[in-house]
Short mmCIF file of C-alpha atoms in Angstrom, two decimals:
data_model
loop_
_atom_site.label_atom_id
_atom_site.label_comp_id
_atom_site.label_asym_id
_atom_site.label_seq_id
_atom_site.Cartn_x
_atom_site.Cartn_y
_atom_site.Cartn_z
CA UNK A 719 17.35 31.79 -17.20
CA UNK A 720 17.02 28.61 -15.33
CA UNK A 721 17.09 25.40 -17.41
CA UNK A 722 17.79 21.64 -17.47
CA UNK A 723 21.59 20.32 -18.65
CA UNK A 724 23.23 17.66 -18.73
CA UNK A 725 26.15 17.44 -16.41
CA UNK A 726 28.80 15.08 -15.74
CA UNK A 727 27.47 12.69 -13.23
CA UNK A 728 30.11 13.51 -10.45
CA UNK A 729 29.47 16.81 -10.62
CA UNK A 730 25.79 16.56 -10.53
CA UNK A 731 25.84 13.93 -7.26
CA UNK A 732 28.38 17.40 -5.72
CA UNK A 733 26.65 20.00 -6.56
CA UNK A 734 23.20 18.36 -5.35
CA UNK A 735 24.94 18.03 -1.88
CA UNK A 736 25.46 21.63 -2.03
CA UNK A 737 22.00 22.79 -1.95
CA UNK A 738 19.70 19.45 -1.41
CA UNK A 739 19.05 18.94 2.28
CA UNK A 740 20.98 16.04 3.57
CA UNK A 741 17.90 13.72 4.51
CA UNK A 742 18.07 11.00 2.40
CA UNK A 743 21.93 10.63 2.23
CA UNK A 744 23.65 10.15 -0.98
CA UNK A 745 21.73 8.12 -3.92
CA UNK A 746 23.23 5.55 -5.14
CA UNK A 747 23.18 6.36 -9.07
CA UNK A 748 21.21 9.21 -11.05
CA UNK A 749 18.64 7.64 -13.15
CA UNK A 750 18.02 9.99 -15.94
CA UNK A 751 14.79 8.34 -18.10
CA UNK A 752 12.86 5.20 -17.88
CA UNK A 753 10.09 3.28 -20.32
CA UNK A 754 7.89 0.17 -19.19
CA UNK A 755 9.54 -1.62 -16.30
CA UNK A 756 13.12 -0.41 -17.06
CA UNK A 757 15.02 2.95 -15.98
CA UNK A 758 18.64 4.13 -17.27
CA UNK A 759 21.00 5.89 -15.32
CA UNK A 760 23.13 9.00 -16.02
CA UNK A 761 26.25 6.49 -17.54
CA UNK A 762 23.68 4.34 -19.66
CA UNK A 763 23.10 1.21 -17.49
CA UNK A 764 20.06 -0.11 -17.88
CA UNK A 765 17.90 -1.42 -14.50
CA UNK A 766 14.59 -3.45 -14.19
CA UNK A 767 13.09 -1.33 -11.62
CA UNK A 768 11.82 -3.70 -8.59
CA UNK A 769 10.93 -0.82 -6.69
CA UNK A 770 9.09 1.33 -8.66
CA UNK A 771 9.43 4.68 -6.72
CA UNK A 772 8.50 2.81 -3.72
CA UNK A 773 5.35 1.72 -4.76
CA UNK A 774 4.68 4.64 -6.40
CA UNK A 775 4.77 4.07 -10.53
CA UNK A 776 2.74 1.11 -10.59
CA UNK A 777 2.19 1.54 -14.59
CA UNK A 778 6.09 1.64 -14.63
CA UNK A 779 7.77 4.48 -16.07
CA UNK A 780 5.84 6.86 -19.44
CA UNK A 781 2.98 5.55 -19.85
CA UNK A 782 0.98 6.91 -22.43
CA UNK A 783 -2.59 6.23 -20.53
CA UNK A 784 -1.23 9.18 -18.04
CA UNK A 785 0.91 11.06 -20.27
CA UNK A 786 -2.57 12.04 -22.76
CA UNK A 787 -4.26 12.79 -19.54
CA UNK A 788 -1.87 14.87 -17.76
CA UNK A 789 -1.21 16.96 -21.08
CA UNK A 790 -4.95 17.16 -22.04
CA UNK A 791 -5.51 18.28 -18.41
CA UNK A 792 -2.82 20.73 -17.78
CA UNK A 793 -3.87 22.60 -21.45
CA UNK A 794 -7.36 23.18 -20.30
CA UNK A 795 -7.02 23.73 -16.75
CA UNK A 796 -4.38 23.46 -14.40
CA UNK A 797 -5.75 24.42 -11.29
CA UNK A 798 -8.75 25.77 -9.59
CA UNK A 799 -8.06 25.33 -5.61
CA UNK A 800 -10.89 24.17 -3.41
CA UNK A 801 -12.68 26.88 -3.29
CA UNK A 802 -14.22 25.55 -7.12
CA UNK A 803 -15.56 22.20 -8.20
CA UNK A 804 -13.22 20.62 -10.88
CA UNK A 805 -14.39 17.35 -12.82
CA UNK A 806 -11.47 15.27 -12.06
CA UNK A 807 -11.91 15.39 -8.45
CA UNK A 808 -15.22 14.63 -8.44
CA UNK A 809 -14.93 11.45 -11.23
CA UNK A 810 -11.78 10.69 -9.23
CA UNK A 811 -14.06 10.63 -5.54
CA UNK A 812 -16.71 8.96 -7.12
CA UNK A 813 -14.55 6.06 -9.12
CA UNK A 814 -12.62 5.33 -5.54
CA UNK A 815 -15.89 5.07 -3.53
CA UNK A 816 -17.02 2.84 -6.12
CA UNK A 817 -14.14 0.52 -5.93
CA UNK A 818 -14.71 0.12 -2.33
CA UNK A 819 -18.59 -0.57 -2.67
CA UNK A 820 -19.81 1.57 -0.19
CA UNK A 821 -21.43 4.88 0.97
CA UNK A 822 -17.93 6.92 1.30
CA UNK A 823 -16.73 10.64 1.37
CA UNK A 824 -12.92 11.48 0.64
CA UNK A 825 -10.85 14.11 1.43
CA UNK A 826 -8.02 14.73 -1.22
CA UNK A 827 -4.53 15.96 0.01
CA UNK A 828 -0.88 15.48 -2.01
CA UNK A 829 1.38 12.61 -0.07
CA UNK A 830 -0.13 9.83 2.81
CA UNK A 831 1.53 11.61 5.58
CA UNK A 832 -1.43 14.45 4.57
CA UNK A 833 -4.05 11.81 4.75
CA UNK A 834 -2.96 10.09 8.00
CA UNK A 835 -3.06 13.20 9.03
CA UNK A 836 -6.54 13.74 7.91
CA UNK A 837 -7.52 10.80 9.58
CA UNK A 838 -6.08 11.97 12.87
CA UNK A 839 -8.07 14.66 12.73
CA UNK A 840 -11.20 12.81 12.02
CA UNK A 841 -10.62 10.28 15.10
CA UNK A 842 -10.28 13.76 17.04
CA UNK A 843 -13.86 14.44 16.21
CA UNK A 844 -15.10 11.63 17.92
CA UNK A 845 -14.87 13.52 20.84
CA UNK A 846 -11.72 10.83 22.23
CA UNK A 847 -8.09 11.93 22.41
CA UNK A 848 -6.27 8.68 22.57
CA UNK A 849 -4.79 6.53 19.59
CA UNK A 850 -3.68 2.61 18.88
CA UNK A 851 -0.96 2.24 16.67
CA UNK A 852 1.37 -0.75 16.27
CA UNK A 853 4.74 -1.69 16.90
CA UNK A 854 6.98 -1.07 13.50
CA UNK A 855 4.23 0.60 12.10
CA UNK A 856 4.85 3.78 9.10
CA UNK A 857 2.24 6.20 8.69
CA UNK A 858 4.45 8.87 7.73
CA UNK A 859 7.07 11.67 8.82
CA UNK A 860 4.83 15.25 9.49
CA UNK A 861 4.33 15.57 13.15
CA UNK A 862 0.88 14.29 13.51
CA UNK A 863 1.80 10.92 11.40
CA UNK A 864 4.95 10.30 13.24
CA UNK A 865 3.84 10.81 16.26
CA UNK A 866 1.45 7.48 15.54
CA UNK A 867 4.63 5.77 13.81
CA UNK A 868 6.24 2.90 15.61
CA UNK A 869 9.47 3.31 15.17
CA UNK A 870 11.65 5.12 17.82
CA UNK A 871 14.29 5.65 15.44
CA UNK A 872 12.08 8.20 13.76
CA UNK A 873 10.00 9.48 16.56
CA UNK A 874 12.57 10.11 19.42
CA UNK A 875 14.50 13.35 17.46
CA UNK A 876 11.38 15.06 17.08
CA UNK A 877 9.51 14.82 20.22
CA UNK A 878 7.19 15.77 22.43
CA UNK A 879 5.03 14.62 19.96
CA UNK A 880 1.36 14.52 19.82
CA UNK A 881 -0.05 13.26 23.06
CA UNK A 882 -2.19 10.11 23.30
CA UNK A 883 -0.90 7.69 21.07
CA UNK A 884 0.10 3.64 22.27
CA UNK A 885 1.47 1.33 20.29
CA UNK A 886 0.91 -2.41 20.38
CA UNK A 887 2.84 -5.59 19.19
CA UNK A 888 1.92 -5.73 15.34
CA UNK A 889 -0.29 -8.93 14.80
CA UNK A 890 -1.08 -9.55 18.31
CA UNK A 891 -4.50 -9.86 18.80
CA UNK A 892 -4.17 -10.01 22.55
CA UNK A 893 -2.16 -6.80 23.42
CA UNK A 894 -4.90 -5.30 21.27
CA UNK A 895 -7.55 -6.12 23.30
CA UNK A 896 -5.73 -5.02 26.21
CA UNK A 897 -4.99 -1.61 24.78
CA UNK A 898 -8.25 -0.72 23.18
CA UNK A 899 -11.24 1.06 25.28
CA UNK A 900 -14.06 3.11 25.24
CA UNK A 901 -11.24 6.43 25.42
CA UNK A 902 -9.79 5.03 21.86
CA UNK A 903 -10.65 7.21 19.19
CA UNK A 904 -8.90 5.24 16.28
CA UNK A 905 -7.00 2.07 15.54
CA UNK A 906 -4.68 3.01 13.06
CA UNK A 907 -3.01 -0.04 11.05
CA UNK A 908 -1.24 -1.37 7.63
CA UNK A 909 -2.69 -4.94 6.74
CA UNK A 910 0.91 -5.61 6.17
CA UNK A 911 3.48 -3.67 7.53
CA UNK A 912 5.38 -2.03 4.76
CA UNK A 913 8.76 -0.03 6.01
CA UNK A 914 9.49 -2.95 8.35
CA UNK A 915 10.01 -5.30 5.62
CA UNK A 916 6.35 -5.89 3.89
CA UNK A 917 5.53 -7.74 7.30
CA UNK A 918 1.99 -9.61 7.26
CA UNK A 919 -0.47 -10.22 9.94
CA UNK A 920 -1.85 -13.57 11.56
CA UNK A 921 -5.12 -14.31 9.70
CA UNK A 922 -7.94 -12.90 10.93
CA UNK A 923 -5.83 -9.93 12.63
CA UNK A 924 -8.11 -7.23 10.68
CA UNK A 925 -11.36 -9.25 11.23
CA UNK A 926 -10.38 -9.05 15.05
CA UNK A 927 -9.50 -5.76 14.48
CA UNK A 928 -12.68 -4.58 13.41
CA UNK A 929 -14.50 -7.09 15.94
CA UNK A 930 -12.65 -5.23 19.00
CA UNK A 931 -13.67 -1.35 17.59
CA UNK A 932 -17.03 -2.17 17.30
CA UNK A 933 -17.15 -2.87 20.94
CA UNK A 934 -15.53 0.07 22.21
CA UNK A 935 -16.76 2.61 19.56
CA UNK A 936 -13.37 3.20 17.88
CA UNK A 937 -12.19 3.95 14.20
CA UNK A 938 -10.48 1.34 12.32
CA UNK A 939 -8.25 3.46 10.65
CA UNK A 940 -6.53 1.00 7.56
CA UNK A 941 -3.21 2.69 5.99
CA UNK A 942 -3.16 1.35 2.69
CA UNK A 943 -0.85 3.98 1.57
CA UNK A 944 1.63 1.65 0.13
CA UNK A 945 -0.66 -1.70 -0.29
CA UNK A 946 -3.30 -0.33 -2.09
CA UNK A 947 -4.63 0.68 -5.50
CA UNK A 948 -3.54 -2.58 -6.87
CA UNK A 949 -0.47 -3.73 -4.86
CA UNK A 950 -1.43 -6.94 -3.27
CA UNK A 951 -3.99 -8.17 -6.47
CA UNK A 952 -7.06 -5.93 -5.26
CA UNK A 953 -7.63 -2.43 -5.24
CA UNK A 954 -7.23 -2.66 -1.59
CA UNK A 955 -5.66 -4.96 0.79
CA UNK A 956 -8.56 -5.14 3.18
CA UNK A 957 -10.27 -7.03 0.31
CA UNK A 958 -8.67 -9.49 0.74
CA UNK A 959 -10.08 -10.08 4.57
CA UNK A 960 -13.21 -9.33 3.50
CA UNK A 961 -12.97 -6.44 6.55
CA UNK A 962 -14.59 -2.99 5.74
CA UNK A 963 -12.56 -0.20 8.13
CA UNK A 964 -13.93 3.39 8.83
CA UNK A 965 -11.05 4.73 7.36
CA UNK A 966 -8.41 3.97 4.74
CA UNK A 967 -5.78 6.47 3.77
CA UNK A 968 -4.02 6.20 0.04
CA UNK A 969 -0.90 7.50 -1.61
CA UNK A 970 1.34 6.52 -3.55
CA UNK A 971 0.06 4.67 -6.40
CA UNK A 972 -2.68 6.01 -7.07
CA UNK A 973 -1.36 8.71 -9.97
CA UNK A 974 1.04 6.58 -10.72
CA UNK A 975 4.22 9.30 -9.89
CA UNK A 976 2.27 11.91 -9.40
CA UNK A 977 1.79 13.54 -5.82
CA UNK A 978 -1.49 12.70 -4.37
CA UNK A 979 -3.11 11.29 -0.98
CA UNK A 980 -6.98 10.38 -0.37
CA UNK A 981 -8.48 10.31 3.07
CA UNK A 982 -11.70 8.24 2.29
CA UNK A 983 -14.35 8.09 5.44
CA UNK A 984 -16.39 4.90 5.25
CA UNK A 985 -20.60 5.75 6.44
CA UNK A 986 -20.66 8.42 9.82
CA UNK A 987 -16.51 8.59 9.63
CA UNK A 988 -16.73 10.72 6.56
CA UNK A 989 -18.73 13.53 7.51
CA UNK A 990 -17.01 14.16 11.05
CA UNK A 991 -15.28 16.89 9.20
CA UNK A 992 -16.96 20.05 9.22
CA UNK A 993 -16.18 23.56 6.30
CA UNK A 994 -13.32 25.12 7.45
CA UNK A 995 -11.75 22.21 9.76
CA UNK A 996 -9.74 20.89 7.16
CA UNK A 997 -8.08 21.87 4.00
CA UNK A 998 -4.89 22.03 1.30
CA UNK A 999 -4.76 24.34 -1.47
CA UNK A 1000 -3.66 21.88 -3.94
CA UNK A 1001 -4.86 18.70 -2.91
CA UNK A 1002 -7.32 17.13 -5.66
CA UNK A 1003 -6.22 19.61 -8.25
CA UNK A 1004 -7.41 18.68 -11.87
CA UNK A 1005 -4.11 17.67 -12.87
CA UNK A 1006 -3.15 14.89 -10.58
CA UNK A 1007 -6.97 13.27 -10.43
CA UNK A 1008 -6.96 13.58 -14.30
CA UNK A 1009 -3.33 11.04 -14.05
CA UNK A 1010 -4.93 8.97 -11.32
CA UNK A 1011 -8.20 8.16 -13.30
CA UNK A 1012 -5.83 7.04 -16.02
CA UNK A 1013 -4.32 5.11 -13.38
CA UNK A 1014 -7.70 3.24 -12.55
CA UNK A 1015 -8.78 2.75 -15.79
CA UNK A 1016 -5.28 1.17 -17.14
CA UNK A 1017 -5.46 -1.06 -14.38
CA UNK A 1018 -8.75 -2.16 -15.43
CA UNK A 1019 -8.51 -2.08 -18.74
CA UNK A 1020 -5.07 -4.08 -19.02
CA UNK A 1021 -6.38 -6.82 -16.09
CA UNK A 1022 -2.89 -5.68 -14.18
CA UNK A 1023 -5.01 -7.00 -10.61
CA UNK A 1024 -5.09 -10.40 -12.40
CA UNK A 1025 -1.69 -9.77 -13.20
CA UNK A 1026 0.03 -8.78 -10.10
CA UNK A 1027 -1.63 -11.84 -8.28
CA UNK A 1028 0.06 -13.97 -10.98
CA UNK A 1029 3.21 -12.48 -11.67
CA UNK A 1030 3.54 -11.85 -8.13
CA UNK A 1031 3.13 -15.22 -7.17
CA UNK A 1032 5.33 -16.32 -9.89
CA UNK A 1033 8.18 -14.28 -8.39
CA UNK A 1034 7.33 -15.15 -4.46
CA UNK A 1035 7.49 -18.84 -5.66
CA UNK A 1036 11.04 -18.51 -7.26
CA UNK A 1037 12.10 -16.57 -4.22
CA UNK A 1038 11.18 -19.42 -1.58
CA UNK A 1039 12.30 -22.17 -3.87
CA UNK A 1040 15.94 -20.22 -3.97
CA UNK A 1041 15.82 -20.37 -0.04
CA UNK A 1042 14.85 -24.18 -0.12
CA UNK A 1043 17.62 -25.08 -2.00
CA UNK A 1044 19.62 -23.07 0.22
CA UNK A 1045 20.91 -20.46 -1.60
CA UNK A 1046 23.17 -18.51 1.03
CA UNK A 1047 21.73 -15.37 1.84
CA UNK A 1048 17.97 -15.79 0.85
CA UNK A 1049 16.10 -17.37 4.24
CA UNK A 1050 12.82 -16.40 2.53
CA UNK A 1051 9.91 -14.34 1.21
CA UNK A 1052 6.82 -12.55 2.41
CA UNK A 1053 3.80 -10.74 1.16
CA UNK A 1054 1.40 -10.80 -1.60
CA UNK A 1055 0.97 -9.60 -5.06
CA UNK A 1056 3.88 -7.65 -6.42
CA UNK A 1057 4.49 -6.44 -3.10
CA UNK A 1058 7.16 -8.96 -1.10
CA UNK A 1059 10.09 -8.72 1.42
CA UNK A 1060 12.88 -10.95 0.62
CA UNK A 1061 14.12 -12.44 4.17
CA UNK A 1062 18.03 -12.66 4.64
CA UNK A 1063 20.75 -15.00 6.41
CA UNK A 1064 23.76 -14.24 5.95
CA UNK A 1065 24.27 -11.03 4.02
CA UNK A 1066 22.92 -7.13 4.48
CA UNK A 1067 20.38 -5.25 2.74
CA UNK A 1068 22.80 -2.72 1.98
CA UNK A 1069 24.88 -5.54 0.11
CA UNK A 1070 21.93 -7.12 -1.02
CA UNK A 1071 20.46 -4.15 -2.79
CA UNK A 1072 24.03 -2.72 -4.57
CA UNK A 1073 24.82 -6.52 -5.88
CA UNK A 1074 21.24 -6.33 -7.04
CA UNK A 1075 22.14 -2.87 -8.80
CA UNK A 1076 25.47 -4.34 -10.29
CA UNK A 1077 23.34 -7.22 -11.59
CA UNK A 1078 20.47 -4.80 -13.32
CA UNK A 1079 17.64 -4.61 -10.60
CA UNK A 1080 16.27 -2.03 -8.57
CA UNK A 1081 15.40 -2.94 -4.81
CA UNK A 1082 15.01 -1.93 -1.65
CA UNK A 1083 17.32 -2.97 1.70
CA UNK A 1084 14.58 -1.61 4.35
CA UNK A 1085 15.01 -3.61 7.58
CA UNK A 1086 17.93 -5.25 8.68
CA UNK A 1087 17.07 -8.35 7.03
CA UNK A 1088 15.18 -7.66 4.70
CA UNK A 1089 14.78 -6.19 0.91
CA UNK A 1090 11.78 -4.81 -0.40
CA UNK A 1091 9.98 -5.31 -3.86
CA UNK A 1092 7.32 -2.94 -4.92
CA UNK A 1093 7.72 -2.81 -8.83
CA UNK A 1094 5.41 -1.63 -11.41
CA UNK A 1095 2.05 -3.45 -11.51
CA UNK A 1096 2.97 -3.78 -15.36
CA UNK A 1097 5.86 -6.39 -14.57
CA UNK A 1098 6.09 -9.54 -16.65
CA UNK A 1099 6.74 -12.83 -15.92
CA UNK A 1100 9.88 -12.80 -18.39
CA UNK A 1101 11.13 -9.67 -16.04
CA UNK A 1102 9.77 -12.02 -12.98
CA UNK A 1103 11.93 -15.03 -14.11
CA UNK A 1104 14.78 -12.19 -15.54
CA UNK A 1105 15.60 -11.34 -11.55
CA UNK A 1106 15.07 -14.92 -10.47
CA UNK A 1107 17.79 -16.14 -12.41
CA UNK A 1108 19.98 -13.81 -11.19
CA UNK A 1109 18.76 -14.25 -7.67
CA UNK A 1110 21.58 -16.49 -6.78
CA UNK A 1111 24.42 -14.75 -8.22
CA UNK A 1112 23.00 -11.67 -6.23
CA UNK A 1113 23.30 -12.99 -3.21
CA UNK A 1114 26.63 -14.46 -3.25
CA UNK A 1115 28.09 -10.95 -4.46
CA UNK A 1116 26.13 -9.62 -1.42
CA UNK A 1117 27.73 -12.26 0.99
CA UNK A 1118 31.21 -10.84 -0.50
CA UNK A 1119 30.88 -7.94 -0.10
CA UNK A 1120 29.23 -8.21 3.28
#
């Protein structure tokens, strides 16, 4: 009978090797439970998580709000398929359009790679074949959301990929323009880049954005897979601009560590999609909409947009004052809300992120120079001023070791 044990952690780390595919090389450490912002690994150490699950646990880790729901849930019903209505799914579709204040119909699917995806298929219905996407650009790692990725690291093993797509410099306003015509179906972009180092735009890049596909007819198509529900201090990052796309796709957050993706089509964009063109058997199951309603109303109820502006702000400040006093190593920080990219100088990520491990923190090396932050929207400012003290002893074990 199959079961959970505990097993030395050496042997564990082998005998995953043995049958876990090899595609995300080895992990660093096993982390075996977690409560609030904090995780524990296998031998007892005990991390603030900076990361949370990329982006992913943004209520940190066993939260009640979701644990009731998901157990309520699951003991009534755990799953219908789409060929019934569930409650959840509908509450769920109706809270998100809500949040975004317009007319809006959403397709629910189980990772953002499904809902780029979606929304790939949705530009397809406009009756145009070709697609902008940017330089440095993530939208995931299935065929159809790779093939609009911009980043030939990813791309090149895996193609021919799908035909049409061109990718501009990210932020340039100009190359846009150049790019986009009446044959663009879709514009497909992150108001901040997120795998290349939680990069952010020029002002007004969205604003021209939108300005330049209402000219030529095309979809703004806004990934907010990683930045929203939250992230940057509204419930999406577009808010911020004050820009309303045809398109957004979520992800990660939004069930707070539960598999989910939401393909949302703002006024004509979201019924382009016809019965029977689309589908996934368990996308918008009761389960996972029962955790991400939780989700929404924790985050409401406990102010944590409020509180990712400030505590986010809090940490971005202590980051740039450690580079202005010149601590060796840190050149820097970017973003907004609890979602920033440390800039480097002298060290690695790699470095960067084990000294930040040795030290008790969880981040992210994700470009060559630079480290990621993502944690749980539930952060303090004592865990906040916690890393930034031991910001400058990180980075000097990371120039060591580099």
């Amino acid at each position: 009978m199959s079961q959970t044990t505990t097993a030395p952690v050496a042997d564990l780390f082998d005998r995953r090797d043995k049958v876990v595919m090899g595609t995300y090389g080895r992990p660093a450490v096993t982390l075996t439970r977690g409560e609030g912002t904090r995780v524990w690994d296998a031998d007892g150490n005990e991390y603030v998580d900076l990361l949370a699950g990329i982006a992913v646990s943004v209520l940190g880790h066993g939260h009640p709000a979701i644990g009731a729901a998901v157990a309520a849930q699951v003991s009534r019903l755990c799953h219908t398929s789409n060929l019934y209505v569930n409650e959840p799914q509908v509450l769920l579709a109706e809270r998100l359009v809500a949040l975004l204040g317009t007319d809006a119909r959403i397709f629910f699917g189980n990772s953002g790679a499904e809902a780029n995806e979606c929304a790939i298929k949705i530009s397809r219905k406009t009756g145009r074949k070709e697609i902008i996407a940017t330089d440095g650009s993530f939208h995931g790692r299935t065929m159809g959301a790779l093939s609009i990725t911009g980043q030939p690291g990813k791309r090149t093993p895996f193609e021919p990929l799908l035909p049409g797509a061109r990718f501009v410099p990210y932020g340039d306003v100009a190359a846009l323009k150049e790019a986009i015509s009446e044959r663009t179906a879709a514009v497909f972009l992150e108001p901040t880049l997120g795998e290349a180092g939680v990069i952010p735009p020029p002002p007004d890049y969205l604003a021209a954005a939108r300005a330049l596909c209402d000219e030529t007819g095309a979809l703004l198509v806004l990934d907010e897979i990683q930045s929203g529900i939250g992230r940057t201090g509204a419930w999406f990052a577009h808010q911020h601009e004050g820009v309303l796309p045809d398109v957004v796709t979520l992800a990660k957050g939004l069930a707070g560590g539960l598999p989910i993706g939401a393909c949302i089509g703002i006024g004509a964009a979201g019924s382009l999609l016809g019965p029977g063109e689309h589908g996934s058997t368990f996308g918008g199951g009761p389960v996972v909409c029962a955790a991400a309603l939780a989700v929404l109303d924790t985050i409401e109820s406990e102010g944590l947009l409020a509180s990712a502006t400030r505590v986010g702000a809090r940490l971005a400040a202590g980051i740039q004052a450690a580079a202005d006093a010149g601590v060796p190593g840190i050149a820097g920080v970017q973003g907004t809300g609890l979602w920033l990219g440390i800039e480097l100088s002298t060290t690695t990520p790699g470095a960067f992120e084990a000294a930040a491990r040795t030290a008790g923190f969880l981040v992210n090396g994700i470009a060559p120079d630079r480290v990621r932050l993502a944690p749980p929207l539930v952060l303090t400012e004592a865990d906040a001023d916690a890393f930034l003290a031991a910001l400058p002893g990180i980075a000097a074990a990371a120039r060591q070791a580099a």
